[in-house]
mmCIF file with all atom_site columns, C-alpha atoms in Angstrom:
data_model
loop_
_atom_site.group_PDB
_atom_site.id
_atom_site.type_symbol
_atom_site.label_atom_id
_atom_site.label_alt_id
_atom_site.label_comp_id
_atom_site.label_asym_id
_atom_site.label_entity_id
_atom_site.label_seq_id
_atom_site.pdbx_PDB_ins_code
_atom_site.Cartn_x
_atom_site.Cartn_y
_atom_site.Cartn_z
_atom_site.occupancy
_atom_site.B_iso_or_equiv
_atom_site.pdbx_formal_charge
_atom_site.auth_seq_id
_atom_site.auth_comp_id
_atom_site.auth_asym_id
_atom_site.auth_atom_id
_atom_site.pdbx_PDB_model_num
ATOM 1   C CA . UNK A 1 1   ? 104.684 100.733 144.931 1.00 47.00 ? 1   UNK A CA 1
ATOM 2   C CA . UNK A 1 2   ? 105.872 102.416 148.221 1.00 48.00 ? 2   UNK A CA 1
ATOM 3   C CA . UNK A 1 3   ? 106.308 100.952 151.370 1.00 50.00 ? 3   UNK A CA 1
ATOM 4   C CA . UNK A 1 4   ? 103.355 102.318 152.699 1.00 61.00 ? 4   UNK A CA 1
ATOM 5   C CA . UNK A 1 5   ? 100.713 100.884 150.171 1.00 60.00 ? 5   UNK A CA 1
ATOM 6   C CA . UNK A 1 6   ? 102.906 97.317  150.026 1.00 67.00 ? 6   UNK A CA 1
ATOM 7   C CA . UNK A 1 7   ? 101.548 97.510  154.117 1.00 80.00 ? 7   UNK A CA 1
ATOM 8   C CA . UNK A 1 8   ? 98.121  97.900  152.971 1.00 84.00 ? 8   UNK A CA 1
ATOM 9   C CA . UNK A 1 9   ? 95.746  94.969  152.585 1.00 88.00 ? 9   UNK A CA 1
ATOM 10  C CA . UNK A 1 10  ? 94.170  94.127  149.733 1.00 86.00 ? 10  UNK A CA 1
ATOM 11  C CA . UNK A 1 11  ? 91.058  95.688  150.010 1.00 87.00 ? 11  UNK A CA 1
ATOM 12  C CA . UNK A 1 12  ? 92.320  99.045  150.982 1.00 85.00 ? 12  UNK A CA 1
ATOM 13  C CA . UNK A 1 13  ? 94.333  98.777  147.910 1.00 86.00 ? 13  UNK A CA 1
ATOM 14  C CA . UNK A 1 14  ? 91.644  98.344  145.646 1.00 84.00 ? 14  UNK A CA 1
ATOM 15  C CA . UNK A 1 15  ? 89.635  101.468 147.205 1.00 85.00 ? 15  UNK A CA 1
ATOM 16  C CA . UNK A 1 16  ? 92.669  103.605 146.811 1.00 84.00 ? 16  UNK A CA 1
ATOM 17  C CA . UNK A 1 17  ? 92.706  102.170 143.048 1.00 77.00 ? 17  UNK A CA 1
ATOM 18  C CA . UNK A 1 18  ? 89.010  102.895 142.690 1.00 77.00 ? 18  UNK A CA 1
ATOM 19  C CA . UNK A 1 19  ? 89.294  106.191 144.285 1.00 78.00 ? 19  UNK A CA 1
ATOM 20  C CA . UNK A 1 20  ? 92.135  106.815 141.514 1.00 74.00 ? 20  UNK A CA 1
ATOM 21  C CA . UNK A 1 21  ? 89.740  106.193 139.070 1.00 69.00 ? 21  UNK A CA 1
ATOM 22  C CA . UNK A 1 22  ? 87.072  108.178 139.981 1.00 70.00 ? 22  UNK A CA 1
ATOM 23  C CA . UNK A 1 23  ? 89.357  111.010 140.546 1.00 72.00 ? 23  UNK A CA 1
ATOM 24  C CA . UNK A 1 24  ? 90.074  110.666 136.495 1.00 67.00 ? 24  UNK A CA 1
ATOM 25  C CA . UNK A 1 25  ? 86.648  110.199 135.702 1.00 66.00 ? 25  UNK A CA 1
ATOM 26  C CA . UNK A 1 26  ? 85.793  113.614 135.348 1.00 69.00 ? 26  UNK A CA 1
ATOM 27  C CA . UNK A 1 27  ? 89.029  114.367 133.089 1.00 81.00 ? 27  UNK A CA 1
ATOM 28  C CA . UNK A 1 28  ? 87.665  111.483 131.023 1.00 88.00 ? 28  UNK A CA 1
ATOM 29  C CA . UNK A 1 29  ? 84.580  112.556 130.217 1.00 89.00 ? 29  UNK A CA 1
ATOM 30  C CA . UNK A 1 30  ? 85.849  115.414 128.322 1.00 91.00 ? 30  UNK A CA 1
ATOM 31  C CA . UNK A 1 31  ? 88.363  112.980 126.671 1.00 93.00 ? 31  UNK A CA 1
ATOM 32  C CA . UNK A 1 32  ? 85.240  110.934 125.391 1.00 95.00 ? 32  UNK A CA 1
ATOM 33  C CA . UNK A 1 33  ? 83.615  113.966 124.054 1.00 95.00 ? 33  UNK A CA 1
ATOM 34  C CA . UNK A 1 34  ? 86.697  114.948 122.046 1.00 96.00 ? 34  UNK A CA 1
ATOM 35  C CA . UNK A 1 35  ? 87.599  111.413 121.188 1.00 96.00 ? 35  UNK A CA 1
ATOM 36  C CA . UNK A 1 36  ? 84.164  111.609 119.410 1.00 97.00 ? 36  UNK A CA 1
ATOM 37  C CA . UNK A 1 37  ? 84.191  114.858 118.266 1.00 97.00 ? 37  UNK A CA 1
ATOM 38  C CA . UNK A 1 38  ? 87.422  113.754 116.365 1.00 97.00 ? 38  UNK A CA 1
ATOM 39  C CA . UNK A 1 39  ? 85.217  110.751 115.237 1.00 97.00 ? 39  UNK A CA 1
ATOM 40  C CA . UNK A 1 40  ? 82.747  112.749 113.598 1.00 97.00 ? 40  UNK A CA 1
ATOM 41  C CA . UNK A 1 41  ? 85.096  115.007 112.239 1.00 97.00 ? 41  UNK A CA 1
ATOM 42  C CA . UNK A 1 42  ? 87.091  112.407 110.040 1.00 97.00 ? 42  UNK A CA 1
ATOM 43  C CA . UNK A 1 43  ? 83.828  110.699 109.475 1.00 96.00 ? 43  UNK A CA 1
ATOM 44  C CA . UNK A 1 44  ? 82.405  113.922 107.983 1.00 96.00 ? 44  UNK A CA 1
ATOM 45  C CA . UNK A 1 45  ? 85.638  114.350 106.105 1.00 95.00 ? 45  UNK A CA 1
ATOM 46  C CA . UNK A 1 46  ? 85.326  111.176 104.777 1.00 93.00 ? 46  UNK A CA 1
ATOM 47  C CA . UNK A 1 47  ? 84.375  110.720 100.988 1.00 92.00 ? 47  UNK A CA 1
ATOM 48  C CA . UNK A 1 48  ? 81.111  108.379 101.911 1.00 91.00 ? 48  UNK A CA 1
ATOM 49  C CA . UNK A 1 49  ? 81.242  106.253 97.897  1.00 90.00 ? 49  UNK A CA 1
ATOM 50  C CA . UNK A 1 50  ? 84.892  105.549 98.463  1.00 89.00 ? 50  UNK A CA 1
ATOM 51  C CA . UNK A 1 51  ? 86.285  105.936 101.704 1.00 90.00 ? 51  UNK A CA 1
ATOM 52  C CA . UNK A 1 52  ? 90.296  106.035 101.831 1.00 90.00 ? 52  UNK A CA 1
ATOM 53  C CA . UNK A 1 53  ? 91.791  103.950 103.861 1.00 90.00 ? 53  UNK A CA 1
ATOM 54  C CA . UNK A 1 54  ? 93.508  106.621 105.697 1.00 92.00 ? 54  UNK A CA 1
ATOM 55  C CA . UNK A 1 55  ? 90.519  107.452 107.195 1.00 92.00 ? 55  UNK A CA 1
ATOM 56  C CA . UNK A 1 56  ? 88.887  104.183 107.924 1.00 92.00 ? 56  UNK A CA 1
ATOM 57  C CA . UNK A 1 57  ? 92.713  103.808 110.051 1.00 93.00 ? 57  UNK A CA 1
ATOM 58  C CA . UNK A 1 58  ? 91.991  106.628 111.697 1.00 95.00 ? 58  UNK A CA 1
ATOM 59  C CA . UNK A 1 59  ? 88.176  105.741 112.436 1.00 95.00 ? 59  UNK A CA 1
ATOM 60  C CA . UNK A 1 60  ? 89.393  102.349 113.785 1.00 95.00 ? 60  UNK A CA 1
ATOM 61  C CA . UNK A 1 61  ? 91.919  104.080 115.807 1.00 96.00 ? 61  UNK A CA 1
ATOM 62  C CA . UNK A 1 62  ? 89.761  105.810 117.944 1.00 96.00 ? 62  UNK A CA 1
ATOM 63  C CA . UNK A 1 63  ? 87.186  103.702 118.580 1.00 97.00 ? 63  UNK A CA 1
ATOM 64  C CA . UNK A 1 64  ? 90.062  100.560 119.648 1.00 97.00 ? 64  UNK A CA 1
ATOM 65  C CA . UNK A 1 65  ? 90.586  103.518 121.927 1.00 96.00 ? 65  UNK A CA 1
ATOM 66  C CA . UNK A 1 66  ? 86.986  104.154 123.157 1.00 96.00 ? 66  UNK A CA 1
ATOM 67  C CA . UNK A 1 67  ? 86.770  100.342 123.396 1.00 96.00 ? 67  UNK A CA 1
ATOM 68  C CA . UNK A 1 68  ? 89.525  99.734  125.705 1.00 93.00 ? 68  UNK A CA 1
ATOM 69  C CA . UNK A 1 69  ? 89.101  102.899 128.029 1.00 92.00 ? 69  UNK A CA 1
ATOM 70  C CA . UNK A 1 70  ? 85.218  103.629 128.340 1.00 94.00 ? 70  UNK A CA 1
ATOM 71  C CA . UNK A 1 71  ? 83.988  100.768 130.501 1.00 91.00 ? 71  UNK A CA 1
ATOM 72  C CA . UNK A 1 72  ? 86.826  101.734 132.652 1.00 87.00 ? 72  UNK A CA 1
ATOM 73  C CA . UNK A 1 73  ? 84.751  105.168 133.235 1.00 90.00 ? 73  UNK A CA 1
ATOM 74  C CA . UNK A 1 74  ? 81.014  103.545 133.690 1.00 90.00 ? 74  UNK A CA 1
ATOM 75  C CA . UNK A 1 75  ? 80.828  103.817 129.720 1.00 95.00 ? 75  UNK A CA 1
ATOM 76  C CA . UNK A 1 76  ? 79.655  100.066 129.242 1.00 96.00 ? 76  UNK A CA 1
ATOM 77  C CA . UNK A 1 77  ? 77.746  100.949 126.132 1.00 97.00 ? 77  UNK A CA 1
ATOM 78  C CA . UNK A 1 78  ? 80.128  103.469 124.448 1.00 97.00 ? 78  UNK A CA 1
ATOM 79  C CA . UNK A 1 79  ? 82.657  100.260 125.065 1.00 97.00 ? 79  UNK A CA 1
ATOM 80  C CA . UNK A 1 80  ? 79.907  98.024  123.234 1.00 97.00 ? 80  UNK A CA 1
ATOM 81  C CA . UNK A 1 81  ? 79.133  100.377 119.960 1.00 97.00 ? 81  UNK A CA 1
ATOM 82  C CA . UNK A 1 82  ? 83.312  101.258 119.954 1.00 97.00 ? 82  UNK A CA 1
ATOM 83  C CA . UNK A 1 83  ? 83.745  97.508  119.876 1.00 96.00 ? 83  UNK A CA 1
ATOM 84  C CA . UNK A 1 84  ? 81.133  97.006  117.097 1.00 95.00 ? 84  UNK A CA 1
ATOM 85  C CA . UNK A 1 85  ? 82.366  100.203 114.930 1.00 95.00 ? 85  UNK A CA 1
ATOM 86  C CA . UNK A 1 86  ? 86.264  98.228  115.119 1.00 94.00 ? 86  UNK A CA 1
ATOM 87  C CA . UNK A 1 87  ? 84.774  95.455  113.875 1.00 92.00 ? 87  UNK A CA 1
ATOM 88  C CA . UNK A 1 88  ? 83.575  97.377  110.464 1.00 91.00 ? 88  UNK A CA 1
ATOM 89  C CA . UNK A 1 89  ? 87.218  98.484  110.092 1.00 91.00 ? 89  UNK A CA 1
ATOM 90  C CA . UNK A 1 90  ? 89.328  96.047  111.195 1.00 87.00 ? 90  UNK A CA 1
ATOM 91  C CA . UNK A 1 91  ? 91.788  94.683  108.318 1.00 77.00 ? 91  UNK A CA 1
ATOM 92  C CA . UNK A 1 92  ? 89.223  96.228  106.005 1.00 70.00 ? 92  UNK A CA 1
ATOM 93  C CA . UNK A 1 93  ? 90.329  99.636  104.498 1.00 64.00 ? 93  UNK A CA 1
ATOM 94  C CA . UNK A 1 94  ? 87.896  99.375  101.837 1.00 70.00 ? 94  UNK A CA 1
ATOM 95  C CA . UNK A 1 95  ? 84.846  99.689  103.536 1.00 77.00 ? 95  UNK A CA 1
ATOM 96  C CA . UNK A 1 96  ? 82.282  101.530 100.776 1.00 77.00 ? 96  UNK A CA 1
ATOM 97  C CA . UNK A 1 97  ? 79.712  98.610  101.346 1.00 81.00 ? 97  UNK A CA 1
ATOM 98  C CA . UNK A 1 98  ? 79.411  99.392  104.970 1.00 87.00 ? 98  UNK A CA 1
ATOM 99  C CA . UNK A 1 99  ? 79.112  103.505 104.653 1.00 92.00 ? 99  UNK A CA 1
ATOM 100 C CA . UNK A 1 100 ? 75.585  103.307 105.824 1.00 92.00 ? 100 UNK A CA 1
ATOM 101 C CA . UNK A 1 101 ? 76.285  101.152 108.927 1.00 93.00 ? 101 UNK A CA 1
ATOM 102 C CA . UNK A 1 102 ? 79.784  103.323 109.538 1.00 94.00 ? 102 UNK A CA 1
ATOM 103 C CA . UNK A 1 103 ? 77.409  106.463 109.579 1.00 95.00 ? 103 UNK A CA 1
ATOM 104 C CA . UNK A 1 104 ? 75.025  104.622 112.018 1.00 95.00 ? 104 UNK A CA 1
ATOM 105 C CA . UNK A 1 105 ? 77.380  103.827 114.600 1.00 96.00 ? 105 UNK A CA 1
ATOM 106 C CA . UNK A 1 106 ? 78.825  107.145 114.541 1.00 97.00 ? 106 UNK A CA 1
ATOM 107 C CA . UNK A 1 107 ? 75.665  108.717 114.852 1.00 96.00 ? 107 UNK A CA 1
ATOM 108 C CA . UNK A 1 108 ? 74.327  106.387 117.844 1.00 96.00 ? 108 UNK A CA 1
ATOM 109 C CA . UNK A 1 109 ? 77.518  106.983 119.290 1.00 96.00 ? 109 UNK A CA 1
ATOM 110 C CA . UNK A 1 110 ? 77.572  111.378 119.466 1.00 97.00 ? 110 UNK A CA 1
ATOM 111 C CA . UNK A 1 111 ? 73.858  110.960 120.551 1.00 96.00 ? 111 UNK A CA 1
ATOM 112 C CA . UNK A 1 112 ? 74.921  108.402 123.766 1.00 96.00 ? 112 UNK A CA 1
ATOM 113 C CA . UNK A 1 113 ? 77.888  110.743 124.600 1.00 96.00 ? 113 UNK A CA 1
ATOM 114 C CA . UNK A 1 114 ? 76.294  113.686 124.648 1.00 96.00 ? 114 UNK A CA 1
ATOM 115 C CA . UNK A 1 115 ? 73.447  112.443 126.773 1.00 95.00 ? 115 UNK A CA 1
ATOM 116 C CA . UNK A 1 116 ? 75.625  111.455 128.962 1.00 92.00 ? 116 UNK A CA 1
ATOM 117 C CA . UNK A 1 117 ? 74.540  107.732 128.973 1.00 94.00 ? 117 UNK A CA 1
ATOM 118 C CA . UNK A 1 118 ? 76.757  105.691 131.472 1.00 92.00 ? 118 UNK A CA 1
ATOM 119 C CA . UNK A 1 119 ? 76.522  101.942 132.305 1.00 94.00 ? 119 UNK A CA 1
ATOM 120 C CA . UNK A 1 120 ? 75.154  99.625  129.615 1.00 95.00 ? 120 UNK A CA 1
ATOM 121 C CA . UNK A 1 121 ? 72.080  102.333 128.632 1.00 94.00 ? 121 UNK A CA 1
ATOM 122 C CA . UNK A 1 122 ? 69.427  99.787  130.192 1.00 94.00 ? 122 UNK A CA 1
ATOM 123 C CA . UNK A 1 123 ? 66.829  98.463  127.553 1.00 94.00 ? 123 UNK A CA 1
ATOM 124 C CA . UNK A 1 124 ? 67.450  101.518 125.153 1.00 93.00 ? 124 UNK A CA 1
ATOM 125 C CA . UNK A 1 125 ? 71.525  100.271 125.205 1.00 95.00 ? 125 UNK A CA 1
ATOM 126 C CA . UNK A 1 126 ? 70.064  96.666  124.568 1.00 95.00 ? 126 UNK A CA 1
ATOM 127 C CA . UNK A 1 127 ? 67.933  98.274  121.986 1.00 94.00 ? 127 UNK A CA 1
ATOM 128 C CA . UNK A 1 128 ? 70.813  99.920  120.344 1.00 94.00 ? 128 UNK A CA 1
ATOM 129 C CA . UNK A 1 129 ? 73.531  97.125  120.402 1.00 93.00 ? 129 UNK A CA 1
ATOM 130 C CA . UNK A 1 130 ? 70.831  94.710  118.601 1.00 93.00 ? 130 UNK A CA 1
ATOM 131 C CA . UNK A 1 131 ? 70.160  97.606  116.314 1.00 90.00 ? 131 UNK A CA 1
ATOM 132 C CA . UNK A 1 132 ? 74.050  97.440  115.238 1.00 90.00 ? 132 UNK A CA 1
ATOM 133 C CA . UNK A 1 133 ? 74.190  93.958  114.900 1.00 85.00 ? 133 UNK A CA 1
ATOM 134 C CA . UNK A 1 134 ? 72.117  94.070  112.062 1.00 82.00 ? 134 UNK A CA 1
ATOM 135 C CA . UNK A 1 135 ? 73.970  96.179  110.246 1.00 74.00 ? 135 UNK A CA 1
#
């Protein structure tokens, strides 16, 4: 930290932080669509009566990723469905009993990113995380 900012008081801290993050929202916001893109890609790959475990690794992989960064970006419910698709793949590399709720949350989570859906979705988000529970 420089001088300058150690001078600063808290609170002006924190807005320069927040301001830092905003700056990078944009940038993220592409780096969620590929992230997903990349998702669906590997998921499409994927042989859907035996998945390998190389890509279940790889599925888990990104969404631990989309977990910990998209409620830094406003993404509350992308965080929530990431955090529910790690769950199916943690420790778990034969996951062949759980294609159809794998395919779920990979399809619920495309449709939120590409419209765009920030915060925890509302009703439709609360709607959609109960929906994956189930699963």
């Amino acid at each position: 930290m420089s001088s300058n900012a150690a001078n600063l008081s808290r609170a002006d801290r924190l807005a320069l932080a927040q301001a830092a993050i905003m700056e990078l929202a944009g940038d993220y916001k592409s780096q969620l669509r590929d992230d997903v893109g990349s998702l669906k890609k590997i998921w499409a790959e994927t042989d859907k009566t035996s998945p390998s475990p190389t890509h279940i690794r790889e599925i888990f992989a990104l969404a631990h990723n989309l977990k910990g960064q998209a409620g830094s970006f406003g993404y509350e419910l992308v965080t929530k469905i990431a955090a529910s698709l790690c769950e199916l793949t943690r420790d778990d590399p034969d996951c062949s009993v759980r294609v159809p709720a794998l395919d779920k949350h990979v399809r619920i989570l495309d449709q939120v990113v590409a419209k765009d859906v920030k915060g925890d979705g509302g009703e439709t988000g609360a709607k959609i995380i109960s929906l994956l529970g189930t699963l």
